[in-house]
Amino acid sequence: MRLDHVSYAVGPDGMDATLAAITDALGVERVKGGIHPRFGTTNAIIPLENRQYFEIVQVLDHPSADKAPFGQAVRNRSQVGGGWMGWCVAVEDLEPFEERLGRKAVPGNRKFPDGQELTWEQIGIKGLIADPQVPYLLRWDDGTDHLHPSRAYEKDDLSPEARLVRLSIAGSPDRVADWLGSPEADPFDDVEVEWVAPSGTPGIMSVTFQTPKGEITL
C-alpha cells in the first residue's frame, strides 16, 4: 500500500477562492481537475512527486451527492467551514478490506476532455465519516497508470512542483494500523505521519509540503 493523495474540502468562499489561496501559499501553478459524476463532486488537483496528489474537492447540487458517501463526506466537511477532509491509501487488492468492512467497494470515474476515462474502485468513506482519522482505500483500475492525477502534466514534459512531506493526524496510530490491517500506522517510506492526541474530533490537523517557497504547512 502507498499514500496516494490528501483531500481538502472547499469552504464557504467557494472553489475558486479556496484554490487561489492554496496555490498562492504553495507557490504552484499546475492544476487540473474534473467532475466525479457518481459522487456528485468536482475537484481541482495539484500533482505531487512520488505519484501523489493534493485534491481540493467541492460538492455539487446534484442528487448523486445525497446518495454517495463521498459526496456526503465532502458536504459534511464544507458545512463546518471546509478544510482537511481525509487521506487516501492506494492498494493492489481491495478484497481484504471488503471482507473486513462487510461491503463491496464502489466504482468511481472521471472523464477527460479528450474522451479518456480514469476509473477506480474505493471503499472506506463511511468509516472516514464516522472516524476522520482513518484513510479510505482505493484501487486504480488496470491500464489507467498514465491517467493518474499525479501524471497529469507528463505529456507537456512538466514535472510536479511540490512534494508531500508530512501528515499530522489527531488520533490513535493503533486504530489506524488496525484499520489498514498493517503492523504499523505509517507503512509509507516517502511520507512521515505524526500523531497527536485529539482534543476534539480526530482527523488530519495539517499537511506539510516541500514547495518552490520551501517547506509549507497547511
Short mmCIF file of C-alpha atoms in Angstrom, two decimals:
data_model
loop_
_atom_site.label_atom_id
_atom_site.label_comp_id
_atom_site.label_asym_id
_atom_site.label_seq_id
_atom_site.Cartn_x
_atom_site.Cartn_y
_atom_site.Cartn_z
CA MET A 1 0.00 0.00 0.00
CA ARG A 2 1.05 3.58 -0.52
CA LEU A 3 -0.22 7.03 0.35
CA ASP A 4 -2.00 8.20 -2.80
CA HIS A 5 -3.49 11.61 -2.02
CA VAL A 6 -4.92 14.01 0.55
CA SER A 7 -8.33 15.67 0.21
CA TYR A 8 -9.30 19.20 1.24
CA ALA A 9 -12.96 20.26 1.22
CA VAL A 10 -13.88 23.69 -0.12
CA GLY A 11 -15.21 26.15 2.45
CA PRO A 12 -17.75 28.98 2.22
CA ASP A 13 -15.53 31.05 -0.10
CA GLY A 14 -16.05 28.53 -2.91
CA MET A 15 -13.70 26.61 -5.18
CA ASP A 16 -12.03 29.50 -6.99
CA ALA A 17 -11.09 31.43 -3.85
CA THR A 18 -10.03 28.29 -1.95
CA LEU A 19 -7.87 27.08 -4.82
CA ALA A 20 -6.31 30.52 -5.31
CA ALA A 21 -5.37 30.71 -1.63
CA ILE A 22 -3.82 27.23 -1.66
CA THR A 23 -1.82 27.64 -4.87
CA ASP A 24 -0.57 31.03 -3.67
CA ALA A 25 0.50 29.56 -0.33
CA LEU A 26 2.36 26.70 -2.02
CA GLY A 27 3.74 28.72 -4.92
CA VAL A 28 2.47 26.26 -7.53
CA GLU A 29 0.62 26.80 -10.80
CA ARG A 30 -0.11 23.41 -12.33
CA VAL A 31 -3.68 22.42 -11.56
CA LYS A 32 -6.15 20.15 -13.28
CA GLY A 33 -9.42 18.56 -12.22
CA GLY A 34 -12.88 17.47 -13.23
CA ILE A 35 -16.24 16.09 -12.15
CA HIS A 36 -17.00 12.82 -10.34
CA PRO A 37 -20.44 12.06 -11.79
CA ARG A 38 -21.08 9.08 -9.48
CA PHE A 39 -20.31 11.09 -6.35
CA GLY A 40 -21.79 14.50 -7.15
CA THR A 41 -18.49 16.30 -6.61
CA THR A 42 -15.94 18.26 -8.58
CA ASN A 43 -12.26 18.67 -7.82
CA ALA A 44 -9.07 20.54 -8.56
CA ILE A 45 -5.81 18.61 -8.47
CA ILE A 46 -2.27 19.68 -7.68
CA PRO A 47 0.08 16.93 -8.90
CA LEU A 48 2.83 16.00 -6.45
CA GLU A 49 6.02 13.99 -6.67
CA ASN A 50 6.11 10.26 -5.82
CA ARG A 51 2.85 9.56 -7.66
CA GLN A 52 0.80 11.51 -5.14
CA TYR A 53 -1.52 14.48 -5.39
CA PHE A 54 -3.39 17.15 -3.44
CA GLU A 55 -7.13 17.18 -4.13
CA ILE A 56 -9.37 20.18 -3.45
CA VAL A 57 -12.96 18.97 -3.68
CA GLN A 58 -16.39 20.60 -3.74
CA VAL A 59 -19.86 19.07 -3.53
CA LEU A 60 -22.31 19.81 -6.34
CA ASP A 61 -26.02 20.48 -6.15
CA HIS A 62 -26.78 17.08 -7.62
CA PRO A 63 -28.79 14.02 -6.47
CA SER A 64 -25.64 11.86 -6.60
CA ALA A 65 -24.13 13.90 -3.76
CA ASP A 66 -27.04 12.96 -1.49
CA LYS A 67 -26.67 9.24 -2.19
CA ALA A 68 -22.91 8.73 -2.41
CA PRO A 69 -20.92 8.58 0.84
CA PHE A 70 -18.09 10.56 -0.78
CA GLY A 71 -20.47 13.40 -1.65
CA GLN A 72 -21.85 13.28 1.90
CA ALA A 73 -18.35 13.43 3.36
CA VAL A 74 -17.45 16.48 1.28
CA ARG A 75 -20.71 18.25 2.16
CA ASN A 76 -20.26 17.49 5.88
CA ARG A 77 -16.77 18.99 5.93
CA SER A 78 -17.73 22.01 3.84
CA GLN A 79 -20.69 22.78 6.08
CA VAL A 80 -18.39 23.20 9.07
CA GLY A 81 -16.11 25.59 7.20
CA GLY A 82 -14.12 23.32 4.92
CA GLY A 83 -10.55 22.14 5.42
CA TRP A 84 -8.77 18.81 5.53
CA MET A 85 -11.28 16.04 4.88
CA GLY A 86 -9.21 12.90 4.66
CA TRP A 87 -6.35 10.90 3.24
CA CYS A 88 -6.38 8.04 0.79
CA VAL A 89 -4.26 4.90 0.57
CA ALA A 90 -3.91 3.01 -2.72
CA VAL A 91 -3.73 -0.78 -2.53
CA GLU A 92 -3.36 -3.61 -5.02
CA ASP A 93 -6.30 -5.62 -3.67
CA LEU A 94 -9.47 -4.30 -2.02
CA GLU A 95 -10.91 -7.72 -1.20
CA PRO A 96 -9.43 -7.93 2.33
CA PHE A 97 -10.99 -4.56 3.14
CA GLU A 98 -14.32 -5.59 1.64
CA GLU A 99 -14.30 -8.68 3.86
CA ARG A 100 -13.33 -6.71 6.96
CA LEU A 101 -15.91 -3.97 6.41
CA GLY A 102 -18.65 -6.28 5.19
CA ARG A 103 -19.45 -4.36 2.00
CA LYS A 104 -18.29 -4.06 -1.56
CA ALA A 105 -16.11 -1.31 -2.97
CA VAL A 106 -17.86 1.21 -5.19
CA PRO A 107 -16.71 2.34 -8.66
CA GLY A 108 -15.55 5.87 -9.43
CA ASN A 109 -14.73 7.60 -12.67
CA ARG A 110 -13.65 10.88 -14.21
CA LYS A 111 -13.70 11.68 -17.91
CA PHE A 112 -11.12 13.86 -19.62
CA PRO A 113 -11.86 16.37 -22.40
CA ASP A 114 -10.10 14.11 -24.91
CA GLY A 115 -12.52 11.27 -24.14
CA GLN A 116 -10.19 9.18 -21.98
CA GLU A 117 -11.61 7.97 -18.66
CA LEU A 118 -9.88 7.36 -15.34
CA THR A 119 -11.62 4.62 -13.36
CA TRP A 120 -11.13 3.09 -9.93
CA GLU A 121 -12.86 1.37 -7.00
CA GLN A 122 -12.88 2.71 -3.46
CA ILE A 123 -14.08 1.76 0.00
CA GLY A 124 -13.97 3.23 3.49
CA ILE A 125 -15.68 6.60 3.08
CA LYS A 126 -18.33 5.64 5.64
CA GLY A 127 -15.50 4.84 8.04
CA LEU A 128 -13.91 8.22 7.38
CA ILE A 129 -17.23 9.98 8.05
CA ALA A 130 -17.59 8.17 11.38
CA ASP A 131 -13.92 8.41 12.34
CA PRO A 132 -11.98 11.01 10.27
CA GLN A 133 -8.57 9.78 11.39
CA VAL A 134 -8.80 6.66 9.20
CA PRO A 135 -8.00 6.79 5.48
CA TYR A 136 -10.21 5.48 2.76
CA LEU A 137 -8.84 2.93 0.31
CA LEU A 138 -8.83 2.74 -3.46
CA ARG A 139 -7.55 0.62 -6.28
CA TRP A 140 -6.91 2.28 -9.63
CA ASP A 141 -8.20 0.11 -12.47
CA ASP A 142 -5.68 -1.71 -14.65
CA GLY A 143 -4.46 0.25 -17.63
CA THR A 144 -5.02 3.68 -16.06
CA ASP A 145 -1.48 4.42 -14.80
CA HIS A 146 -0.94 7.08 -17.45
CA LEU A 147 -4.07 8.91 -16.28
CA HIS A 148 -3.19 9.04 -12.59
CA PRO A 149 -3.69 12.63 -11.34
CA SER A 150 -0.02 12.98 -10.40
CA ARG A 151 0.90 12.41 -14.05
CA ALA A 152 -1.45 15.00 -15.49
CA TYR A 153 1.38 17.05 -16.98
CA GLU A 154 3.77 14.43 -18.28
CA LYS A 155 2.52 14.91 -21.83
CA ASP A 156 3.67 18.54 -21.54
CA ASP A 157 7.05 17.44 -20.21
CA LEU A 158 6.37 19.22 -16.93
CA SER A 159 7.07 17.66 -13.55
CA PRO A 160 5.14 18.27 -10.30
CA GLU A 161 6.14 21.40 -8.42
CA ALA A 162 5.72 20.12 -4.84
CA ARG A 163 6.18 17.05 -2.68
CA LEU A 164 4.15 15.72 0.23
CA VAL A 165 6.39 15.59 3.31
CA ARG A 166 4.33 15.03 6.43
CA LEU A 167 0.80 14.46 7.76
CA SER A 168 -0.15 15.47 11.29
CA ILE A 169 -3.16 13.45 12.41
CA ALA A 170 -5.16 13.70 15.61
CA GLY A 171 -5.96 10.17 16.59
CA SER A 172 -4.60 6.77 17.50
CA PRO A 173 -1.91 5.03 15.46
CA ASP A 174 -3.16 1.69 16.80
CA ARG A 175 -6.63 2.42 15.47
CA VAL A 176 -5.30 3.31 12.02
CA ALA A 177 -2.94 0.31 11.92
CA ASP A 178 -5.89 -1.95 12.71
CA TRP A 179 -7.99 -0.25 10.02
CA LEU A 180 -5.23 -0.78 7.44
CA GLY A 181 -4.55 -4.34 8.56
CA SER A 182 -0.94 -3.27 8.93
CA PRO A 183 1.56 -3.83 11.75
CA GLU A 184 2.10 -0.07 11.84
CA ALA A 185 0.02 3.03 11.10
CA ASP A 186 2.73 4.62 8.95
CA PRO A 187 3.81 1.97 6.42
CA PHE A 188 4.92 4.61 3.91
CA ASP A 189 8.56 5.13 3.02
CA ASP A 190 8.18 8.56 1.46
CA VAL A 191 5.84 10.39 3.87
CA GLU A 192 6.08 10.95 7.61
CA VAL A 193 2.90 10.56 9.66
CA GLU A 194 2.93 12.14 13.11
CA TRP A 195 0.23 11.53 15.68
CA VAL A 196 -1.15 14.00 18.18
CA ALA A 197 -3.69 13.31 20.91
CA PRO A 198 -7.03 14.74 19.75
CA SER A 199 -8.61 17.49 21.82
CA GLY A 200 -11.68 17.34 19.60
CA THR A 201 -12.69 15.35 16.55
CA PRO A 202 -9.91 13.07 15.25
CA GLY A 203 -8.64 13.70 11.74
CA ILE A 204 -5.96 15.46 9.72
CA MET A 205 -4.66 18.52 11.56
CA SER A 206 -2.17 19.69 8.94
CA VAL A 207 -0.20 18.61 5.89
CA THR A 208 3.34 19.76 5.11
CA PHE A 209 4.69 20.13 1.57
CA GLN A 210 8.10 20.85 0.10
CA THR A 211 7.38 23.60 -2.41
CA PRO A 212 9.05 26.31 -4.53
CA LYS A 213 8.62 28.51 -1.42
CA GLY A 214 10.25 25.99 0.87
CA GLU A 215 8.52 23.80 3.42
CA ILE A 216 4.89 24.95 3.81
CA THR A 217 2.31 23.58 6.26
CA LEU A 218 -1.40 23.98 5.60
#
